[in-house]
PDB file of C-alpha atoms and ligand atoms in Angstrom:
ATOM      1  CA  UNK A   1      17.672   3.109  -7.572  1.00 80.00           C
ATOM      2  CA  UNK A   2      18.253   0.231 -10.045  1.00 81.00           C
ATOM      3  CA  UNK A   3      17.311  -0.113 -13.491  1.00 79.00           C
ATOM      4  CA  UNK A   4      19.138  -3.490 -14.251  1.00 86.00           C
ATOM      5  CA  UNK A   5      15.986  -5.730 -13.932  1.00 94.00           C
ATOM      6  CA  UNK A   6      12.666  -5.543 -15.951  1.00 95.00           C
ATOM      7  CA  UNK A   7      11.326  -2.504 -13.752  1.00 96.00           C
ATOM      8  CA  UNK A   8      13.118   0.523 -12.305  1.00 97.00           C
ATOM      9  CA  UNK A   9      13.053  -0.214  -8.633  1.00 98.00           C
ATOM     10  CA  UNK A  10      14.522   0.106  -5.202  1.00 98.00           C
ATOM     11  CA  UNK A  11      15.505  -2.533  -2.950  1.00 98.00           C
ATOM     12  CA  UNK A  12      16.163  -2.095   0.868  1.00 98.00           C
ATOM     13  CA  UNK A  13      17.441  -5.343   2.446  1.00 97.00           C
ATOM     14  CA  UNK A  14      16.089  -5.784   5.836  1.00 97.00           C
ATOM     15  CA  UNK A  15      17.980  -6.912   8.950  1.00 96.00           C
ATOM     16  CA  UNK A  16      15.291  -9.277  10.116  1.00 95.00           C
ATOM     17  CA  UNK A  17      15.881 -12.332   7.919  1.00 86.00           C
ATOM     18  CA  UNK A  18      12.561 -13.823   9.252  1.00 91.00           C
ATOM     19  CA  UNK A  19      10.323 -11.097   8.394  1.00 95.00           C
ATOM     20  CA  UNK A  20       8.247 -11.422   5.144  1.00 97.00           C
ATOM     21  CA  UNK A  21       9.515  -9.006   2.475  1.00 98.00           C
ATOM     22  CA  UNK A  22       7.097  -6.279   1.227  1.00 98.00           C
ATOM     23  CA  UNK A  23       6.500  -5.390  -2.338  1.00 98.00           C
ATOM     24  CA  UNK A  24       5.674  -1.655  -2.320  1.00 99.00           C
ATOM     25  CA  UNK A  25       3.240  -0.495  -5.017  1.00 99.00           C
ATOM     26  CA  UNK A  26       2.711   3.277  -5.211  1.00 98.00           C
ATOM     27  CA  UNK A  27      -0.205   5.204  -6.280  1.00 98.00           C
ATOM     28  CA  UNK A  28      -0.752   7.229  -9.492  1.00 98.00           C
ATOM     29  CA  UNK A  29       2.033   9.970  -9.761  1.00 98.00           C
ATOM     30  CA  UNK A  30       4.289   8.269  -7.205  1.00 98.00           C
ATOM     31  CA  UNK A  31       7.440   6.310  -7.750  1.00 98.00           C
ATOM     32  CA  UNK A  32       9.749   3.670  -6.124  1.00 98.00           C
ATOM     33  CA  UNK A  33      10.658   5.931  -3.287  1.00 98.00           C
ATOM     34  CA  UNK A  34       7.184   6.842  -2.196  1.00 97.00           C
ATOM     35  CA  UNK A  35       6.207   3.983   0.067  1.00 98.00           C
ATOM     36  CA  UNK A  36       9.546   3.126   1.622  1.00 98.00           C
ATOM     37  CA  UNK A  37       8.922   5.162   4.751  1.00 98.00           C
ATOM     38  CA  UNK A  38       5.450   3.422   5.197  1.00 98.00           C
ATOM     39  CA  UNK A  39       7.014   0.011   4.598  1.00 98.00           C
ATOM     40  CA  UNK A  40       9.711   0.658   7.248  1.00 98.00           C
ATOM     41  CA  UNK A  41       6.967   1.887   9.613  1.00 98.00           C
ATOM     42  CA  UNK A  42       4.714  -1.134   9.026  1.00 98.00           C
ATOM     43  CA  UNK A  43       7.351  -3.879   8.832  1.00 98.00           C
ATOM     44  CA  UNK A  44      10.492  -2.749  10.680  1.00 97.00           C
ATOM     45  CA  UNK A  45      13.546  -4.666   9.508  1.00 97.00           C
ATOM     46  CA  UNK A  46      11.806  -6.504   6.634  1.00 98.00           C
ATOM     47  CA  UNK A  47      13.253  -6.283   3.070  1.00 98.00           C
ATOM     48  CA  UNK A  48      11.424  -3.857   0.790  1.00 98.00           C
ATOM     49  CA  UNK A  49      11.074  -4.255  -2.834  1.00 98.00           C
ATOM     50  CA  UNK A  50       9.734  -1.148  -4.603  1.00 98.00           C
ATOM     51  CA  UNK A  51       9.189  -0.917  -8.309  1.00 98.00           C
ATOM     52  CA  UNK A  52       8.068   1.998 -10.395  1.00 98.00           C
ATOM     53  CA  UNK A  53       4.897   1.676 -12.502  1.00 98.00           C
ATOM     54  CA  UNK A  54       5.692   1.544 -16.137  1.00 98.00           C
ATOM     55  CA  UNK A  55       2.897   3.420 -17.548  1.00 98.00           C
ATOM     56  CA  UNK A  56       2.847   7.149 -17.799  1.00 98.00           C
ATOM     57  CA  UNK A  57      -0.397   9.223 -17.650  1.00 97.00           C
ATOM     58  CA  UNK A  58       0.428  12.874 -18.376  1.00 97.00           C
ATOM     59  CA  UNK A  59       3.942  12.126 -17.112  1.00 97.00           C
ATOM     60  CA  UNK A  60       2.680  10.481 -13.804  1.00 98.00           C
ATOM     61  CA  UNK A  61       3.732   6.804 -13.327  1.00 98.00           C
ATOM     62  CA  UNK A  62       0.960   4.274 -12.885  1.00 98.00           C
ATOM     63  CA  UNK A  63       0.963   0.510 -13.000  1.00 98.00           C
ATOM     64  CA  UNK A  64      -1.610   0.155 -15.784  1.00 98.00           C
ATOM     65  CA  UNK A  65      -3.629   2.060 -18.218  1.00 98.00           C
ATOM     66  CA  UNK A  66      -7.158   3.551 -17.564  1.00 98.00           C
ATOM     67  CA  UNK A  67      -9.803   4.999 -19.877  1.00 96.00           C
ATOM     68  CA  UNK A  68     -10.997   7.188 -17.130  1.00 94.00           C
ATOM     69  CA  UNK A  69     -10.828   7.522 -13.402  1.00 90.00           C
ATOM     70  CA  UNK A  70     -12.010   4.201 -12.147  1.00 90.00           C
ATOM     71  CA  UNK A  71     -12.443   2.667 -15.626  1.00 95.00           C
ATOM     72  CA  UNK A  72      -9.578   0.270 -16.462  1.00 98.00           C
ATOM     73  CA  UNK A  73      -7.966  -0.809 -19.799  1.00 98.00           C
ATOM     74  CA  UNK A  74      -8.500  -4.479 -18.718  1.00 98.00           C
ATOM     75  CA  UNK A  75      -6.152  -5.828 -21.459  1.00 98.00           C
ATOM     76  CA  UNK A  76      -3.412  -3.556 -20.071  1.00 98.00           C
ATOM     77  CA  UNK A  77      -4.429  -4.627 -16.468  1.00 98.00           C
ATOM     78  CA  UNK A  78      -3.675  -8.233 -17.492  1.00 98.00           C
ATOM     79  CA  UNK A  79      -0.428  -7.471 -19.373  1.00 98.00           C
ATOM     80  CA  UNK A  80       1.033  -5.249 -16.657  1.00 98.00           C
ATOM     81  CA  UNK A  81      -0.013  -7.680 -13.763  1.00 98.00           C
ATOM     82  CA  UNK A  82       1.773 -10.470 -15.453  1.00 98.00           C
ATOM     83  CA  UNK A  83       4.908  -8.307 -16.193  1.00 98.00           C
ATOM     84  CA  UNK A  84       5.000  -7.113 -12.526  1.00 98.00           C
ATOM     85  CA  UNK A  85       4.528 -10.892 -11.211  1.00 98.00           C
ATOM     86  CA  UNK A  86       7.679 -11.619 -13.617  1.00 98.00           C
ATOM     87  CA  UNK A  87       9.603  -8.874 -12.097  1.00 98.00           C
ATOM     88  CA  UNK A  88       8.927 -10.285  -8.565  1.00 98.00           C
ATOM     89  CA  UNK A  89      10.440 -13.517  -9.730  1.00 98.00           C
ATOM     90  CA  UNK A  90      13.462 -12.011 -11.116  1.00 98.00           C
ATOM     91  CA  UNK A  91      13.937  -9.838  -8.026  1.00 98.00           C
ATOM     92  CA  UNK A  92      13.410 -12.663  -5.709  1.00 98.00           C
ATOM     93  CA  UNK A  93      16.179 -14.444  -7.453  1.00 97.00           C
ATOM     94  CA  UNK A  94      18.506 -11.472  -7.495  1.00 97.00           C
ATOM     95  CA  UNK A  95      18.084 -10.585  -3.989  1.00 97.00           C
ATOM     96  CA  UNK A  96      17.452 -14.008  -2.434  1.00 97.00           C
ATOM     97  CA  UNK A  97      14.171 -13.155  -0.801  1.00 97.00           C
ATOM     98  CA  UNK A  98      10.979 -14.925  -0.075  1.00 97.00           C
ATOM     99  CA  UNK A  99       7.702 -14.413  -1.754  1.00 97.00           C
ATOM    100  CA  UNK A 100       6.548 -10.876  -0.648  1.00 98.00           C
ATOM    101  CA  UNK A 101       3.321  -9.351   0.802  1.00 98.00           C
ATOM    102  CA  UNK A 102       2.216  -6.612  -1.439  1.00 98.00           C
ATOM    103  CA  UNK A 103       1.672  -3.285   0.189  1.00 98.00           C
ATOM    104  CA  UNK A 104      -0.212  -1.221  -2.233  1.00 98.00           C
ATOM    105  CA  UNK A 105      -1.864   2.223  -2.247  1.00 98.00           C
ATOM    106  CA  UNK A 106      -4.795   3.173  -4.729  1.00 98.00           C
ATOM    107  CA  UNK A 107      -3.456   2.245  -8.212  1.00 98.00           C
ATOM    108  CA  UNK A 108      -0.616   0.121  -6.584  1.00 98.00           C
ATOM    109  CA  UNK A 109      -3.452  -1.653  -4.575  1.00 98.00           C
ATOM    110  CA  UNK A 110      -5.380  -2.266  -7.718  1.00 98.00           C
ATOM    111  CA  UNK A 111      -2.433  -3.909  -9.464  1.00 98.00           C
ATOM    112  CA  UNK A 112      -1.752  -5.941  -6.384  1.00 98.00           C
ATOM    113  CA  UNK A 113      -5.373  -7.370  -6.514  1.00 98.00           C
ATOM    114  CA  UNK A 114      -5.003  -8.085 -10.164  1.00 98.00           C
ATOM    115  CA  UNK A 115      -1.697  -9.990  -9.492  1.00 98.00           C
ATOM    116  CA  UNK A 116      -3.313 -12.003  -6.798  1.00 98.00           C
ATOM    117  CA  UNK A 117      -6.254 -12.889  -9.311  1.00 98.00           C
ATOM    118  CA  UNK A 118      -4.082 -13.543 -12.203  1.00 98.00           C
ATOM    119  CA  UNK A 119      -0.783 -14.845 -10.733  1.00 98.00           C
ATOM    120  CA  UNK A 120      -1.799 -16.056  -7.267  1.00 97.00           C
ATOM    121  CA  UNK A 121       1.622 -17.780  -6.779  1.00 96.00           C
ATOM    122  CA  UNK A 122       3.514 -14.395  -6.948  1.00 97.00           C
ATOM    123  CA  UNK A 123       2.489 -12.954  -3.674  1.00 98.00           C
ATOM    124  CA  UNK A 124       2.449 -14.243  -0.041  1.00 98.00           C
ATOM    125  CA  UNK A 125      -0.599 -11.947   0.647  1.00 98.00           C
ATOM    126  CA  UNK A 126      -1.520  -8.245   0.288  1.00 98.00           C
ATOM    127  CA  UNK A 127      -2.258  -5.129   2.156  1.00 98.00           C
ATOM    128  CA  UNK A 128      -4.559  -3.266  -0.148  1.00 98.00           C
ATOM    129  CA  UNK A 129      -5.100   0.449   0.891  1.00 98.00           C
ATOM    130  CA  UNK A 130      -7.975   2.065  -1.266  1.00 98.00           C
ATOM    131  CA  UNK A 131      -8.386  -0.841  -3.636  1.00 98.00           C
ATOM    132  CA  UNK A 132     -11.114  -1.553  -6.024  1.00 98.00           C
ATOM    133  CA  UNK A 133     -12.083  -4.447  -8.326  1.00 98.00           C
ATOM    134  CA  UNK A 134      -9.436  -4.567 -11.176  1.00 98.00           C
ATOM    135  CA  UNK A 135     -11.019  -6.877 -13.542  1.00 98.00           C
ATOM    136  CA  UNK A 136     -14.748  -7.452 -14.332  1.00 95.00           C
ATOM    137  CA  UNK A 137     -14.218 -11.150 -15.073  1.00 94.00           C
ATOM    138  CA  UNK A 138     -11.116 -12.555 -13.613  1.00 94.00           C
ATOM    139  CA  UNK A 139     -10.122 -16.212 -13.870  1.00 94.00           C
ATOM    140  CA  UNK A 140     -10.730 -18.491 -11.039  1.00 92.00           C
ATOM    141  CA  UNK A 141      -7.680 -18.097  -8.697  1.00 94.00           C
ATOM    142  CA  UNK A 142      -6.551 -20.359  -5.920  1.00 97.00           C
ATOM    143  CA  UNK A 143      -5.609 -18.041  -2.975  1.00 98.00           C
ATOM    144  CA  UNK A 144      -6.212 -20.679  -0.361  1.00 97.00           C
ATOM    145  CA  UNK A 145      -5.175 -19.288   2.968  1.00 92.00           C
ATOM    146  CA  UNK A 146      -3.486 -16.270   1.485  1.00 97.00           C
ATOM    147  CA  UNK A 147      -3.966 -13.270   4.026  1.00 98.00           C
ATOM    148  CA  UNK A 148      -5.274 -10.085   2.535  1.00 98.00           C
ATOM    149  CA  UNK A 149      -6.029  -6.949   4.365  1.00 98.00           C
ATOM    150  CA  UNK A 150      -8.299  -4.319   2.603  1.00 98.00           C
ATOM    151  CA  UNK A 151      -8.556  -0.859   4.195  1.00 98.00           C
ATOM    152  CA  UNK A 152     -11.254   1.369   2.435  1.00 98.00           C
ATOM    153  CA  UNK A 153     -12.319   5.027   3.106  1.00 98.00           C
ATOM    154  CA  UNK A 154     -16.043   5.459   3.855  1.00 97.00           C
ATOM    155  CA  UNK A 155     -15.966   8.913   2.002  1.00 97.00           C
ATOM    156  CA  UNK A 156     -13.671   7.813  -0.765  1.00 98.00           C
ATOM    157  CA  UNK A 157     -14.791   9.789  -3.764  1.00 97.00           C
ATOM    158  CA  UNK A 158     -13.096   7.407  -6.325  1.00 96.00           C
ATOM    159  CA  UNK A 159     -14.150   4.069  -4.800  1.00 97.00           C
ATOM    160  CA  UNK A 160     -17.877   3.288  -3.781  1.00 96.00           C
ATOM    161  CA  UNK A 161     -18.174   1.071  -0.778  1.00 95.00           C
ATOM    162  CA  UNK A 162     -19.837  -1.609  -2.927  1.00 96.00           C
ATOM    163  CA  UNK A 163     -16.852  -1.771  -5.079  1.00 98.00           C
ATOM    164  CA  UNK A 164     -14.421  -2.428  -2.390  1.00 98.00           C
ATOM    165  CA  UNK A 165     -17.030  -4.949  -0.798  1.00 98.00           C
ATOM    166  CA  UNK A 166     -17.047  -6.724  -4.224  1.00 98.00           C
ATOM    167  CA  UNK A 167     -13.274  -7.046  -4.206  1.00 98.00           C
ATOM    168  CA  UNK A 168     -13.425  -8.592  -0.602  1.00 98.00           C
ATOM    169  CA  UNK A 169     -16.016 -11.056  -1.777  1.00 98.00           C
ATOM    170  CA  UNK A 170     -14.016 -11.870  -4.992  1.00 97.00           C
ATOM    171  CA  UNK A 171     -10.783 -12.527  -3.106  1.00 98.00           C
ATOM    172  CA  UNK A 172     -12.568 -14.574  -0.224  1.00 98.00           C
ATOM    173  CA  UNK A 173     -14.291 -16.674  -2.865  1.00 97.00           C
ATOM    174  CA  UNK A 174     -10.828 -17.389  -4.466  1.00 97.00           C
ATOM    175  CA  UNK A 175      -9.942 -18.831  -0.889  1.00 98.00           C
ATOM    176  CA  UNK A 176      -7.961 -15.735   0.647  1.00 98.00           C
ATOM    177  CA  UNK A 177      -8.300 -15.087   4.217  1.00 98.00           C
ATOM    178  CA  UNK A 178      -9.631 -11.594   3.892  1.00 98.00           C
ATOM    179  CA  UNK A 179     -10.044  -8.889   6.573  1.00 98.00           C
ATOM    180  CA  UNK A 180     -11.947  -5.730   5.226  1.00 98.00           C
ATOM    181  CA  UNK A 181     -11.792  -2.711   7.337  1.00 98.00           C
ATOM    182  CA  UNK A 182     -13.499   0.697   6.429  1.00 98.00           C
ATOM    183  CA  UNK A 183     -12.288   3.885   8.056  1.00 98.00           C
ATOM    184  CA  UNK A 184     -14.154   7.368   8.373  1.00 98.00           C
ATOM    185  CA  UNK A 185     -11.705   8.821   5.758  1.00 98.00           C
ATOM    186  CA  UNK A 186     -11.496   9.613   1.992  1.00 98.00           C
ATOM    187  CA  UNK A 187      -8.924   8.348  -0.505  1.00 98.00           C
ATOM    188  CA  UNK A 188      -5.840   9.778   1.240  1.00 98.00           C
ATOM    189  CA  UNK A 189      -4.043   7.460   3.758  1.00 98.00           C
ATOM    190  CA  UNK A 190      -4.437   8.153   7.313  1.00 98.00           C
ATOM    191  CA  UNK A 191      -2.511   7.267  10.521  1.00 98.00           C
ATOM    192  CA  UNK A 192      -5.090   4.562  11.264  1.00 98.00           C
ATOM    193  CA  UNK A 193      -4.107   2.772   8.031  1.00 98.00           C
ATOM    194  CA  UNK A 194      -0.613   2.605   9.256  1.00 98.00           C
ATOM    195  CA  UNK A 195      -1.740   1.248  12.795  1.00 98.00           C
ATOM    196  CA  UNK A 196      -4.166  -1.279  11.257  1.00 98.00           C
ATOM    197  CA  UNK A 197      -1.627  -2.556   8.683  1.00 98.00           C
ATOM    198  CA  UNK A 198       1.101  -2.791  11.350  1.00 98.00           C
ATOM    199  CA  UNK A 199      -1.115  -4.757  13.703  1.00 98.00           C
ATOM    200  CA  UNK A 200      -2.499  -7.076  11.068  1.00 98.00           C
ATOM    201  CA  UNK A 201       1.049  -7.890   9.906  1.00 97.00           C
ATOM    202  CA  UNK A 202       2.184  -8.671  13.547  1.00 95.00           C
ATOM    203  CA  UNK A 203      -0.884 -11.085  13.735  1.00 94.00           C
ATOM    204  CA  UNK A 204       0.013 -12.738  10.427  1.00 91.00           C
ATOM    205  CA  UNK A 205       3.630 -13.265  11.554  1.00 84.00           C
ATOM    206  CA  UNK A 206       2.559 -14.703  15.002  1.00 73.00           C
ATOM    207  CA  UNK A 207       0.207 -17.062  13.339  1.00 72.00           C
ATOM    208  CA  UNK A 208       2.764 -18.128  10.709  1.00 69.00           C
ATOM    209  CA  UNK A 209       5.209 -18.896  13.605  1.00 64.00           C
ATOM    210  CA  UNK A 210       2.781 -20.909  15.644  1.00 65.00           C
ATOM    211  CA  UNK A 211       1.791 -22.940  12.617  1.00 67.00           C
ATOM    212  CA  UNK A 212       5.383 -23.689  11.918  1.00 62.00           C
ATOM    213  CA  UNK A 213       5.796 -24.729  15.576  1.00 62.00           C
ATOM    214  CA  UNK A 214       2.840 -27.083  15.547  1.00 59.00           C
ATOM    215  CA  UNK A 215       3.547 -28.596  11.942  1.00 53.00           C
TER     216      UNK A 215
HETATM  217  C1  MLT B   1      -6.838   3.582 -10.611  1.00 90.61           C
HETATM  218  O1  MLT B   1      -6.876   4.120 -11.623  1.00 90.61           O
HETATM  219  O2  MLT B   1      -6.061   2.742 -10.343  1.00 90.61           O
HETATM  220  C2  MLT B   1      -7.723   4.127  -9.535  1.00 90.61           C
HETATM  221  O3  MLT B   1      -8.615   4.995 -10.141  1.00 90.61           O
HETATM  222  C3  MLT B   1      -6.968   4.755  -8.391  1.00 90.61           C
HETATM  223  C4  MLT B   1      -6.197   5.990  -8.980  1.00 90.61           C
HETATM  224  O4  MLT B   1      -5.016   5.703  -9.362  1.00 90.61           O
HETATM  225  O5  MLT B   1      -6.694   7.025  -8.875  1.00 90.61           O
END
């Protein structure tokens, strides 16, 4: 655990230099250690950068304040998304890594979506597990060609299907290359999330490599 940059975080250097690093963003009540096993399973050998959310809700770390479940303090979302994007810049400089793909779960997926809309240059893409619309009226972002995977749960008690669908449309309209999958599960992660995310990442890597060869 390091606390010498703006966010407490863990950094696990990968042994595959060509693999896109992952920015791991935990859910409410998680911390910087939570998603390391998931990151290793989804992207073996990739560098993993894992910050801790700076907001505490009854002692539970989060990435931004909320007024109630699913009702966000949007001023705080904006501020924290910018702070996190600044952290990514600091960490890339410190550890010498490329622009990461965010792998976020729940509150972590929501801040990743906010970062994509507010600071589109900060991330190379996103894997958003149980994400919802983070801002009612986001600025027009240019996410041209940025790959995004959204995985929702059909019986998620926190996120109505119409909300995750709206997020998919929002990111698509900003130019992102969005794949939206819905699983027969609730808010918790399942083995299928891991399998789908791993496969998606492998396809993204293959696509990037073939584009580099033909460029
Ligand atoms: C949020 O607050 O970001 C969402 O309601 C998900 C959660 O953390 O429960």
